[in-house]
C-alpha cells in the first residue's frame, strides 16, 4: 500500500510538473536579445491555384508573411569589402506542391545594369560551408547550389560550387527569375520545381528543413566600375527554409486522444484515492 | 500539516536560485533545458525522501490526496479541485497541439562553442614578449583584420557582425577569451571556422582561416593586442592544475 502510494504520488507530481514546464516553456531558452525581431527561418506557404512565379508585383504576394534577415559586407575572405548597399532582405515563399516561388525584396537606391542577387542552398545530406561550400578541415563538406539572378540579362543561372573559384554553371538549367525595380527597391522572384532530376540541385521535400543563404551586389558604377562585384557583395550565413507540408488533420485526432488520456488518468487516480481513503 | 510541503518548496526554490543565479557567477550560465532537468531531479529526490515512511508520506501527500479525491469538500475547495481537474486535460491537449503543429522554428541545434583543440596546439606558448611595442602592433593588426566583425571595442559588434549566425565572439565578455588559453586562440585564429570539429558546426562559422593570409608572428601579436584591448587575461596552465 505504502509503495503504491509513493509511486502514485511521484508519478502525479513529476508528470504534472513535466507537462507544465514544457507548456510554459521553462525547458527552452529564449532567443538571445539581439536576435529578437530578426527571423531564423522562411516558411514557403502552400497555395491552391496559381503561383505568382514570374510576377514580383502580383497582389498575391501582399498577404504572404515575410521573414527578414540582416546582411553583412563580405569580410570573410579576400577580396573583402567594408561597406555595402543592401543591409537587409525580406523574403517570402510560396509553393503549390509542384513548384516553388521565392520573393526577395531589398532596398537599393538605383536600378543598375550590374545589379544582382543570389540564393544559396546546401545540397543533399552533407553539410556545406555557407561561403561557397569551401572545404572544412575536419568535416567532409558537400556542394552548394546557387541561383544567380542578374539584372543585365534578366535571367537566373543555376550554378554549383564546392569551394572558392569552383563556381560553375550547371549543364541542366532549372531555375528562372524575374526582377522589378521601383522606388528604390528591388523585388526579385525565383522559381523552380520543388524537385528536379539533377543531383547537383537542392531538392525541396515539403516538411523538411533546408539551409539557405543570400548574396546581393549593387552594380552602381563608381568611376566606371561596379561598386560591388565578385566576392565584394552583401552576404548572409545559413538560415533555414522549408516548404509547408500539406495540412495534416491527424493532429486534431492526437489532441483529442491526449485530452481523453489525461481525463482517464484523472478518473483512475481519483477513484483509487477515494478507495484508499475509505479503506 | 503545511510543514513538509513548505520545506520541500523552499528547498526547490533554493536549488533553482543556486543553479540559475549563483552558479553563473563562477561558470558559464546553464541552458534552460539543463536547469529544467536538474530541477526535475531535485524534485523527484524530495518526493522520494518525503514519501519514505508512512507518516512522512501522510504529511507530504495527505493534503494533496484529500484535495484531489474531493472527499468532504465545499465552497472554494470544491471549485479549485474542479478547476485543476479541468485544466489538466486541457494542458495535455495544448501540449500535444504545440508539439505536433508545424512550427517556424527549425530543430534546435546544440553547437559546442569551445570544442577541444587538436593535440598539436595544446600548450603552445606565445613566443613573443608581452611588451608595449608587440601589443601595439597586435592592436593595429586587429583593427585592420578583426574589427569589421569583432568590433573596434572588442565587443563583437563590428559593422559586419549582424549578418552572421553565430555572431562574432565578444571578447569583452568573460565567457570567451578570458576562459581560454593563448594556445587555444592561436588554433582558432589560424584555422578559423572551417577548422572546427563537427560538434562546433564549422559550416556555420564566419570566422576566417587566417593561416592563409597572416604569418604566425602576426597571430601571436594579435592575441596580445586582443587581450589587452578587451581588458582580459588569458587562462594559464597553473589555473588548470
Short mmCIF file of C-alpha atoms in Angstrom, two decimals:
data_model
loop_
_atom_site.label_atom_id
_atom_site.label_comp_id
_atom_site.label_asym_id
_atom_site.label_seq_id
_atom_site.Cartn_x
_atom_site.Cartn_y
_atom_site.Cartn_z
CA UNK A 1 0.00 0.00 0.00
CA UNK A 2 2.73 2.41 1.04
CA UNK A 3 4.79 1.62 -2.05
CA UNK A 4 1.82 2.06 -4.28
CA UNK A 5 1.04 5.44 -2.81
CA UNK A 6 4.65 6.54 -3.12
CA UNK A 7 4.67 5.52 -6.70
CA UNK A 8 1.36 7.19 -7.42
CA UNK A 9 2.30 10.47 -5.78
CA UNK A 10 5.66 10.67 -7.51
CA UNK A 11 4.09 9.95 -10.88
CA UNK A 12 1.35 12.54 -10.41
CA UNK A 13 3.62 15.35 -9.34
CA UNK A 14 6.54 14.72 -11.70
CA UNK A 15 4.13 14.20 -14.58
CA UNK A 16 2.20 17.38 -13.90
CA UNK A 17 5.33 19.44 -13.44
CA UNK A 18 6.77 18.00 -16.64
CA UNK A 19 3.74 18.99 -18.66
CA UNK A 20 3.54 22.40 -17.02
CA UNK A 21 7.23 23.00 -17.55
CA UNK A 22 7.27 22.26 -21.23
CA UNK A 23 4.00 24.10 -21.86
CA UNK A 24 5.14 27.25 -20.16
CA UNK A 25 8.46 26.96 -21.98
CA UNK A 26 10.79 26.67 -18.99
CA UNK A 27 12.65 23.95 -20.78
CA UNK A 28 13.81 26.07 -23.72
CA UNK A 29 15.99 29.17 -23.90
CA UNK A 30 14.53 32.39 -25.27
CA UNK A 31 16.38 33.70 -28.35
CA UNK A 32 19.36 35.94 -27.47
CA UNK A 33 18.40 39.59 -27.06
CA UNK A 34 19.91 40.92 -30.28
CA UNK A 35 18.28 38.20 -32.35
CA UNK A 36 14.77 39.11 -31.23
CA UNK A 37 12.89 40.58 -34.17
CA UNK A 38 15.12 39.02 -36.81
CA UNK A 39 13.90 35.83 -38.46
CA UNK A 40 15.57 32.45 -38.29
CA UNK A 41 13.56 30.71 -40.99
CA UNK A 42 11.35 31.01 -44.06
CA UNK A 43 8.08 29.17 -44.49
CA UNK A 44 7.00 28.62 -48.08
CA UNK A 45 3.24 28.64 -47.71
CA UNK A 46 1.21 26.18 -49.74
CA UNK A 47 -1.30 27.71 -52.15
CA UNK A 48 -4.13 26.25 -54.20
CA UNK A 49 -4.22 27.57 -57.75
CA UNK A 50 -1.79 29.86 -59.48
CA UNK A 51 1.69 30.58 -58.15
CA UNK A 52 2.86 34.20 -58.79
CA UNK A 53 6.09 32.65 -60.03
CA UNK A 54 7.08 35.24 -62.62
CA UNK A 55 5.46 38.34 -61.20
CA UNK A 56 7.22 40.07 -58.30
CA UNK A 57 4.41 42.65 -58.21
CA UNK A 58 1.50 40.20 -58.12
CA UNK A 59 -1.06 41.25 -55.48
CA UNK A 60 -0.93 37.63 -54.29
CA UNK A 61 2.39 38.37 -52.56
CA UNK A 62 0.91 41.12 -50.40
CA UNK A 63 -0.76 38.75 -47.93
CA UNK A 64 2.20 36.37 -47.54
CA UNK A 65 4.02 36.78 -44.19
CA UNK A 66 7.66 37.77 -44.62
CA UNK A 67 10.92 36.84 -42.94
CA UNK A 68 13.75 39.35 -42.66
CA UNK A 69 17.50 38.73 -42.49
CA UNK A 70 20.45 41.01 -41.83
CA UNK A 71 23.28 41.08 -44.32
CA UNK A 72 26.99 41.78 -43.83
CA UNK A 73 29.65 43.21 -46.10
CA UNK A 74 31.67 40.21 -47.25
CA UNK A 75 34.75 40.33 -44.96
CA UNK A 76 35.21 36.57 -44.60
CA UNK A 77 37.74 36.07 -47.38
CA UNK A 78 39.59 38.28 -49.92
CA UNK A 79 38.66 40.35 -51.87
CA UNK A 80 36.83 41.95 -48.94
CA UNK A 81 34.51 44.94 -48.92
CA UNK A 82 33.84 47.06 -45.82
CA UNK A 83 30.60 48.80 -46.77
CA UNK A 84 27.66 47.53 -48.83
CA UNK A 85 24.38 48.94 -50.11
CA UNK A 86 21.97 46.14 -49.21
CA UNK A 87 21.65 45.89 -45.41
CA UNK A 88 18.66 43.56 -45.01
CA UNK A 89 16.45 41.37 -47.19
CA UNK A 90 12.79 40.48 -46.82
CA UNK A 91 11.90 37.01 -48.03
CA UNK A 92 8.55 35.42 -48.86
CA UNK A 93 7.92 31.92 -50.15
CA UNK A 94 5.04 30.00 -51.75
CA UNK A 95 4.62 26.57 -53.30
CA UNK A 96 1.79 24.63 -54.91
CA UNK A 97 3.06 21.10 -54.32
CA UNK A 98 4.90 21.08 -57.67
CA UNK A 99 6.75 24.38 -57.99
CA UNK A 100 8.06 26.99 -55.61
CA UNK A 101 8.42 30.76 -55.80
CA UNK A 102 10.71 32.78 -53.54
CA UNK A 103 10.44 36.59 -53.48
CA UNK A 104 13.40 38.68 -52.32
CA UNK A 105 12.75 42.33 -51.58
CA UNK A 106 15.59 44.74 -50.71
CA UNK A 107 16.49 48.40 -50.82
CA UNK A 108 18.87 49.60 -53.50
CA UNK A 109 18.50 53.29 -54.38
CA UNK A 110 19.38 52.87 -58.07
CA UNK A 111 18.48 50.45 -60.86
CA UNK A 112 21.82 49.47 -62.40
CA UNK A 113 22.75 47.09 -65.21
CA UNK A 114 25.21 45.22 -62.94
CA UNK A 115 22.81 44.70 -60.01
CA UNK A 116 22.48 41.06 -59.00
CA UNK A 117 21.03 38.76 -56.32
CA UNK A 118 21.65 35.14 -55.37
CA UNK A 119 20.15 32.40 -53.20
CA UNK A 120 22.35 29.58 -51.99
CA UNK A 121 21.31 26.14 -50.69
CA UNK A 122 23.03 23.14 -49.17
CA UNK A 123 22.59 20.11 -51.43
CA UNK A 124 21.93 16.62 -50.07
CA UNK A 125 22.84 15.36 -46.61
CA UNK A 126 26.37 16.69 -46.33
CA UNK A 127 26.85 19.97 -44.50
CA UNK A 128 28.39 22.65 -46.73
CA UNK A 129 30.06 25.89 -45.62
CA UNK A 130 27.98 28.98 -46.40
CA UNK A 131 30.92 30.62 -48.16
CA UNK A 132 30.67 28.79 -51.49
CA UNK A 133 30.88 25.35 -49.85
CA UNK A 134 34.58 25.86 -49.07
CA UNK A 135 36.40 22.75 -47.76
CA UNK A 136 36.42 22.23 -43.99
CA UNK A 137 39.41 20.69 -42.22
CA UNK A 138 37.69 18.01 -40.14
CA UNK A 139 34.28 17.67 -41.78
CA UNK A 140 33.75 16.35 -45.26
CA UNK A 141 31.64 19.10 -46.76
CA UNK A 142 29.19 18.98 -49.61
CA UNK A 143 28.48 21.18 -52.61
CA UNK A 144 26.14 24.16 -52.72
CA UNK A 145 23.51 25.08 -55.30
CA UNK A 146 23.40 28.80 -56.20
CA UNK A 147 20.56 30.54 -58.02
CA UNK A 148 22.06 33.69 -59.51
CA UNK A 149 19.89 36.45 -60.96
CA UNK A 150 21.46 39.26 -62.97
CA UNK A 151 19.63 42.41 -63.96
CA UNK A 152 21.86 42.57 -67.04
CA UNK A 153 20.15 39.73 -68.88
CA UNK A 154 17.09 39.45 -66.67
CA UNK A 155 17.63 35.73 -66.16
CA UNK A 156 18.72 33.32 -63.47
CA UNK A 157 21.65 30.91 -63.68
CA UNK A 158 21.51 27.54 -61.91
CA UNK A 159 25.03 27.06 -60.52
CA UNK A 160 27.13 24.81 -58.27
CA UNK A 161 30.23 25.34 -56.13
CA UNK A 162 32.41 23.32 -53.80
CA UNK A 163 34.98 25.83 -52.60
CA UNK A 164 36.26 29.21 -53.78
CA UNK A 165 36.93 29.55 -57.50
CA UNK A 166 34.88 26.43 -58.26
CA UNK A 167 31.63 28.23 -59.07
CA UNK A 168 30.27 26.86 -62.34
CA UNK A 169 27.09 26.98 -64.36
CA UNK A 170 25.25 23.66 -64.33
CA UNK A 171 24.62 21.74 -67.51
CA UNK A 172 20.94 21.44 -66.65
CA UNK A 173 19.29 24.83 -66.03
CA UNK A 174 16.18 24.53 -63.84
CA UNK A 175 15.72 27.98 -62.32
CA UNK A 176 14.17 31.16 -63.64
CA UNK A 177 13.90 34.60 -62.09
CA UNK A 178 12.21 37.94 -62.73
CA UNK A 179 13.22 41.26 -61.22
CA UNK A 180 11.35 44.56 -60.94
CA UNK A 181 12.81 47.78 -59.57
CA UNK A 182 10.65 50.64 -58.24
CA UNK A 183 11.05 53.43 -55.69
CA UNK A 184 14.49 52.40 -54.51
CA UNK A 185 13.72 48.70 -54.05
CA UNK A 186 14.29 45.52 -55.99
CA UNK A 187 11.79 42.71 -55.95
CA UNK A 188 13.16 39.52 -57.47
CA UNK A 189 11.15 36.33 -57.67
CA UNK A 190 12.90 32.99 -58.22
CA UNK A 191 11.01 29.87 -59.28
CA UNK A 192 11.83 26.22 -59.74
CA UNK A 193 10.21 22.79 -59.42
CA UNK A 194 10.35 21.56 -55.82
CA UNK A 195 12.18 18.50 -57.11
CA UNK A 196 14.42 18.05 -60.13
CA UNK A 197 16.26 15.18 -61.78
CA UNK A 198 19.59 16.95 -61.33
CA UNK A 199 21.74 15.66 -58.45
CA UNK A 200 23.61 18.98 -58.33
CA UNK A 201 20.35 20.69 -57.29
CA UNK A 202 18.81 21.18 -53.89
CA UNK A 203 15.68 19.00 -53.60
CA UNK A 204 12.78 20.53 -51.66
CA UNK A 205 10.62 17.99 -49.86
CA UNK A 206 7.61 19.69 -48.21
CA UNK A 207 8.02 19.45 -44.43
CA UNK A 208 11.81 19.05 -44.50
CA UNK A 209 14.20 21.82 -43.47
CA UNK A 210 16.91 23.05 -45.83
CA UNK A 211 19.73 25.54 -45.28
CA UNK A 212 19.64 28.79 -47.24
CA UNK A 213 21.81 31.91 -47.56
CA UNK A 214 21.71 35.13 -49.63
CA UNK A 215 24.02 37.49 -51.51
CA UNK A 216 23.47 40.87 -53.24
CA UNK A 217 25.53 43.11 -55.48
CA UNK A 218 24.93 46.82 -56.00
CA UNK A 219 26.22 47.33 -59.53
CA UNK A 220 26.13 51.14 -59.38
CA UNK A 221 29.15 52.49 -61.26
CA UNK A 222 31.86 54.35 -59.34
CA UNK A 223 34.42 55.85 -61.78
CA UNK A 224 33.16 53.47 -64.41
CA UNK A 225 33.49 50.31 -62.27
CA UNK A 226 30.64 48.48 -60.44
CA UNK A 227 30.74 49.31 -56.73
CA UNK A 228 30.23 45.67 -55.79
CA UNK A 229 31.27 42.68 -57.86
CA UNK A 230 32.58 39.13 -57.43
CA UNK A 231 33.36 38.45 -53.76
CA UNK A 232 32.65 42.09 -52.90
CA UNK A 233 28.99 41.80 -52.02
CA UNK A 234 26.46 41.74 -49.18
CA UNK A 235 26.10 38.25 -47.65
CA UNK A 236 24.30 36.25 -45.00
CA UNK A 237 25.30 32.98 -43.37
CA UNK A 238 22.95 29.94 -43.19
CA UNK A 239 19.30 30.24 -42.21
CA UNK A 240 16.52 27.65 -42.52
CA UNK A 241 13.78 27.24 -45.10
CA UNK A 242 11.05 24.74 -45.68
CA UNK A 243 8.04 24.20 -47.89
CA UNK A 244 4.96 23.90 -45.73
CA UNK A 245 3.71 20.28 -45.59
CA UNK A 246 0.11 19.68 -46.71
CA UNK A 247 -2.41 20.29 -43.97
CA UNK A 248 -2.49 17.30 -41.65
CA UNK A 249 -5.77 16.77 -39.80
CA UNK A 250 -4.48 13.80 -37.83
CA UNK A 251 -3.02 16.32 -35.38
CA UNK A 252 -6.53 17.09 -34.06
CA UNK A 253 -7.06 13.36 -33.55
CA UNK A 254 -3.95 13.29 -31.39
CA UNK A 255 -5.11 16.30 -29.40
CA UNK A 256 -8.41 14.55 -28.62
CA UNK A 257 -6.50 11.40 -27.77
CA UNK A 258 -4.29 13.38 -25.36
CA UNK A 259 -7.32 15.02 -23.72
CA UNK A 260 -9.06 11.67 -23.30
CA UNK A 261 -5.94 10.02 -21.90
CA UNK A 262 -5.47 12.80 -19.34
CA UNK A 263 -9.12 12.64 -18.30
CA UNK A 264 -9.00 8.85 -17.95
CA UNK A 265 -5.83 9.20 -15.88
CA UNK A 266 -7.60 11.63 -13.54
CA UNK A 267 -10.55 9.30 -13.20
CA UNK A 268 -8.36 6.38 -12.20
CA UNK A 269 -6.35 8.47 -9.72
CA UNK A 270 -9.42 9.96 -8.06
CA UNK A 271 -11.13 6.57 -7.78
CA UNK A 272 -8.01 4.98 -6.32
CA UNK A 273 -7.71 7.80 -3.80
CA UNK A 274 -11.32 7.52 -2.71
CA UNK A 275 -10.99 3.78 -2.23
CA UNK A 276 -7.74 4.25 -0.29
CA UNK A 277 -9.35 6.77 1.98
CA UNK A 278 -12.45 4.85 2.85
CA UNK A 279 -10.40 1.69 3.43
CA UNK B 1 0.21 19.98 8.05
CA UNK B 2 1.91 22.64 5.90
CA UNK B 3 5.36 21.70 7.26
CA UNK B 4 6.84 19.20 4.77
CA UNK B 5 5.21 20.80 1.72
CA UNK B 6 6.56 24.22 2.63
CA UNK B 7 10.08 22.97 3.36
CA UNK B 8 10.09 20.97 0.13
CA UNK B 9 9.08 24.08 -1.77
CA UNK B 10 11.74 26.20 -0.06
CA UNK B 11 14.38 23.58 -0.89
CA UNK B 12 13.32 23.61 -4.55
CA UNK B 13 13.46 27.38 -4.77
CA UNK B 14 16.89 27.25 -3.13
CA UNK B 15 18.17 24.76 -5.71
CA UNK B 16 16.75 26.92 -8.51
CA UNK B 17 18.33 30.14 -7.24
CA UNK B 18 21.62 28.29 -6.86
CA UNK B 19 21.85 26.85 -10.39
CA UNK B 20 20.21 29.76 -12.15
CA UNK B 21 21.81 32.75 -10.42
CA UNK B 22 24.73 31.69 -8.20
CA UNK B 23 26.49 29.15 -10.44
CA UNK B 24 26.78 31.60 -13.39
CA UNK B 25 28.90 33.82 -11.14
CA UNK B 26 31.66 31.22 -11.40
CA UNK B 27 30.91 29.38 -14.67
CA UNK B 28 29.00 29.93 -17.91
CA UNK B 29 25.19 30.01 -17.47
CA UNK B 30 23.43 26.68 -17.97
CA UNK B 31 20.94 26.23 -20.82
CA UNK B 32 17.30 26.20 -19.71
CA UNK B 33 16.83 22.55 -20.69
CA UNK B 34 19.61 21.51 -18.31
CA UNK B 35 18.28 23.67 -15.46
CA UNK B 36 14.94 22.05 -16.04
CA UNK B 37 16.45 18.57 -15.90
CA UNK B 38 18.23 19.36 -12.61
CA UNK B 39 15.05 20.78 -11.14
CA UNK B 40 13.13 17.64 -12.09
CA UNK B 41 15.81 15.52 -10.43
CA UNK B 42 15.78 17.63 -7.28
CA UNK B 43 12.01 17.42 -7.22
CA UNK B 44 11.98 13.64 -7.62
CA UNK B 45 14.56 13.39 -4.83
CA UNK B 46 12.39 15.45 -2.48
CA UNK B 47 9.39 13.33 -3.39
CA UNK B 48 11.22 10.09 -2.70
CA UNK B 49 12.55 11.39 0.60
CA UNK B 50 9.19 12.77 1.65
CA UNK B 51 7.42 9.51 0.91
CA UNK B 52 9.95 7.26 2.66
CA UNK B 53 7.84 6.36 5.69
CA UNK B 54 4.12 6.08 6.24
CA UNK B 55 3.98 9.16 8.46
CA UNK B 56 6.08 11.38 6.18
CA UNK B 57 4.02 10.16 3.25
CA UNK B 58 0.89 11.20 5.04
CA UNK B 59 2.14 14.65 5.95
CA UNK B 60 3.53 15.34 2.46
CA UNK B 61 0.85 13.80 0.30
CA UNK B 62 -2.15 13.70 2.63
CA UNK B 63 -3.33 17.24 1.83
CA UNK B 64 -2.75 16.67 -1.87
CA UNK B 65 -4.66 13.38 -1.88
CA UNK B 66 -7.55 14.80 0.08
CA UNK B 67 -7.69 17.76 -2.28
CA UNK B 68 -7.77 15.53 -5.35
CA UNK B 69 -10.22 12.97 -4.01
CA UNK B 70 -12.66 15.74 -3.17
CA UNK B 71 -13.94 13.98 -0.09
CA UNK B 72 -15.82 16.34 2.21
CA UNK B 73 -15.00 19.47 0.20
CA UNK B 74 -17.17 22.52 -0.22
CA UNK B 75 -17.02 26.12 -1.45
CA UNK B 76 -13.69 27.34 -2.80
CA UNK B 77 -12.01 23.98 -2.20
CA UNK B 78 -14.53 22.32 -4.45
CA UNK B 79 -14.14 24.95 -7.16
CA UNK B 80 -10.35 24.77 -7.02
CA UNK B 81 -10.46 20.99 -7.37
CA UNK B 82 -12.79 21.23 -10.31
CA UNK B 83 -10.53 23.80 -11.96
CA UNK B 84 -7.48 21.56 -11.55
CA UNK B 85 -9.34 18.54 -12.92
CA UNK B 86 -10.49 20.51 -15.99
CA UNK B 87 -7.22 22.35 -16.60
CA UNK B 88 -5.01 19.29 -16.54
CA UNK B 89 -6.50 17.56 -19.65
CA UNK B 90 -6.61 20.94 -21.43
CA UNK B 91 -2.91 21.42 -20.75
CA UNK B 92 -2.15 17.97 -22.10
CA UNK B 93 -4.21 18.76 -25.21
CA UNK B 94 -2.46 22.09 -25.70
CA UNK B 95 0.92 20.47 -25.22
CA UNK B 96 0.06 17.81 -27.82
CA UNK B 97 -1.01 20.53 -30.24
CA UNK B 98 2.06 22.72 -29.89
CA UNK B 99 4.44 19.79 -30.20
CA UNK B 100 2.77 18.49 -33.38
CA UNK B 101 1.75 21.73 -35.14
CA UNK B 102 4.14 22.79 -37.94
CA UNK B 103 6.45 25.37 -36.44
CA UNK B 104 8.64 28.05 -37.99
CA UNK B 105 11.40 27.20 -35.56
CA UNK B 106 13.92 24.90 -37.20
CA UNK B 107 15.02 21.99 -35.00
CA UNK B 108 17.32 23.27 -32.25
CA UNK B 109 20.99 22.76 -32.85
CA UNK B 110 23.34 22.46 -29.91
CA UNK B 111 26.53 23.97 -31.16
CA UNK B 112 29.58 23.34 -28.97
CA UNK B 113 31.22 26.75 -28.67
CA UNK B 114 34.55 25.72 -27.20
CA UNK B 115 35.43 22.24 -28.50
CA UNK B 116 38.76 20.64 -27.56
CA UNK B 117 41.63 21.89 -29.74
CA UNK B 118 43.68 19.45 -31.83
CA UNK B 119 46.66 17.97 -29.93
CA UNK B 120 49.36 19.88 -31.77
CA UNK B 121 48.03 23.20 -30.48
CA UNK B 122 47.72 22.24 -26.82
CA UNK B 123 50.14 24.07 -24.51
CA UNK B 124 51.86 26.24 -27.14
CA UNK B 125 53.33 29.34 -25.50
CA UNK B 126 53.32 32.80 -27.06
CA UNK B 127 56.93 33.17 -28.28
CA UNK B 128 56.77 36.96 -28.35
CA UNK B 129 57.44 39.23 -25.41
CA UNK B 130 54.47 40.87 -23.82
CA UNK B 131 55.71 44.44 -24.26
CA UNK B 132 54.15 47.64 -25.48
CA UNK B 133 55.61 47.50 -28.99
CA UNK B 134 54.22 44.00 -29.61
CA UNK B 135 50.84 44.80 -28.06
CA UNK B 136 50.51 47.91 -30.19
CA UNK B 137 51.44 46.06 -33.34
CA UNK B 138 48.83 43.44 -32.43
CA UNK B 139 46.18 46.10 -31.89
CA UNK B 140 46.96 47.64 -35.27
CA UNK B 141 46.58 44.28 -37.00
CA UNK B 142 43.39 43.63 -35.03
CA UNK B 143 41.94 46.94 -36.21
CA UNK B 144 42.73 46.04 -39.81
CA UNK B 145 41.65 42.39 -39.92
CA UNK B 146 39.40 41.59 -36.99
CA UNK B 147 37.45 44.73 -36.08
CA UNK B 148 34.97 44.53 -39.02
CA UNK B 149 33.43 41.54 -37.23
CA UNK B 150 34.67 41.57 -33.62
CA UNK B 151 34.33 45.35 -33.29
CA UNK B 152 36.76 48.18 -32.66
CA UNK B 153 35.78 47.88 -28.98
CA UNK B 154 36.37 44.11 -28.89
CA UNK B 155 32.65 43.65 -28.12
CA UNK B 156 31.63 41.56 -31.14
CA UNK B 157 29.70 44.46 -32.67
CA UNK B 158 31.66 45.29 -35.81
CA UNK B 159 29.87 46.65 -38.90
CA UNK B 160 29.73 43.13 -40.43
CA UNK B 161 28.62 41.35 -37.25
CA UNK B 162 24.87 41.49 -37.72
CA UNK B 163 24.81 39.37 -40.85
CA UNK B 164 26.42 36.32 -39.27
CA UNK B 165 24.87 33.46 -37.33
CA UNK B 166 26.50 32.53 -34.95
CA UNK B 167 27.65 36.09 -34.24
CA UNK B 168 31.34 37.01 -33.92
CA UNK B 169 32.69 36.40 -30.41
CA UNK B 170 32.51 39.26 -27.91
CA UNK B 171 36.00 39.31 -26.37
CA UNK B 172 34.99 41.73 -23.61
CA UNK B 173 32.52 39.12 -22.31
CA UNK B 174 34.10 36.99 -19.55
CA UNK B 175 32.68 33.89 -21.29
CA UNK B 176 35.02 33.99 -24.30
CA UNK B 177 38.78 34.59 -24.36
CA UNK B 178 39.08 35.00 -20.57
CA UNK B 179 38.18 31.31 -20.30
CA UNK B 180 40.75 30.28 -22.89
CA UNK B 181 44.48 29.85 -23.16
CA UNK B 182 46.60 31.71 -25.70
CA UNK B 183 47.31 28.42 -27.46
CA UNK B 184 43.56 27.90 -27.93
CA UNK B 185 43.20 31.33 -29.55
CA UNK B 186 46.20 30.58 -31.73
CA UNK B 187 44.41 27.47 -33.01
CA UNK B 188 41.09 29.28 -33.54
CA UNK B 189 42.63 32.24 -35.36
CA UNK B 190 44.95 30.13 -37.52
CA UNK B 191 42.39 27.52 -38.58
CA UNK B 192 39.22 29.62 -38.36
CA UNK B 193 35.62 28.42 -38.51
CA UNK B 194 36.40 25.72 -41.06
CA UNK B 195 38.96 24.22 -38.63
CA UNK B 196 36.28 23.41 -36.05
CA UNK B 197 35.22 19.79 -35.42
CA UNK B 198 31.73 18.63 -36.38
CA UNK B 199 30.12 19.34 -32.96
CA UNK B 200 31.00 23.03 -33.38
CA UNK B 201 29.31 23.19 -36.81
CA UNK B 202 32.14 24.63 -38.91
CA UNK B 203 29.77 25.18 -41.86
CA UNK B 204 28.04 27.99 -39.94
CA UNK B 205 31.06 29.94 -38.76
CA UNK B 206 32.14 33.15 -40.50
CA UNK B 207 35.47 33.18 -38.63
CA UNK B 208 38.14 33.32 -41.36
CA UNK B 209 41.00 30.84 -41.60
CA UNK B 210 43.78 33.36 -41.08
CA UNK B 211 46.70 30.99 -41.78
CA UNK B 212 46.16 31.63 -45.48
CA UNK B 213 46.69 35.37 -45.00
CA UNK B 214 48.69 36.08 -41.84
CA UNK B 215 52.05 34.71 -40.61
CA UNK B 216 52.20 33.10 -37.15
CA UNK B 217 54.04 36.14 -35.79
CA UNK B 218 51.08 38.39 -36.59
CA UNK B 219 48.65 35.96 -34.98
CA UNK B 220 50.60 35.78 -31.69
CA UNK B 221 50.84 39.57 -31.55
CA UNK B 222 47.15 39.99 -32.37
CA UNK B 223 46.41 37.69 -29.41
CA UNK B 224 48.36 40.03 -27.11
CA UNK B 225 46.59 43.07 -28.52
CA UNK B 226 43.22 41.36 -28.24
CA UNK B 227 43.61 40.51 -24.53
CA UNK B 228 44.96 43.95 -23.74
CA UNK B 229 42.26 45.77 -25.69
CA UNK B 230 39.46 43.66 -24.21
CA UNK B 231 40.87 44.07 -20.66
CA UNK B 232 41.04 40.31 -20.17
CA UNK B 233 43.90 37.99 -19.43
CA UNK B 234 44.42 34.51 -20.81
CA UNK B 235 43.78 31.46 -18.72
CA UNK B 236 47.10 29.95 -17.72
CA UNK B 237 48.32 26.42 -17.06
CA UNK B 238 48.57 26.96 -13.29
CA UNK B 239 44.81 27.58 -13.04
CA UNK B 240 44.12 24.25 -14.68
CA UNK B 241 46.06 22.20 -12.11
#
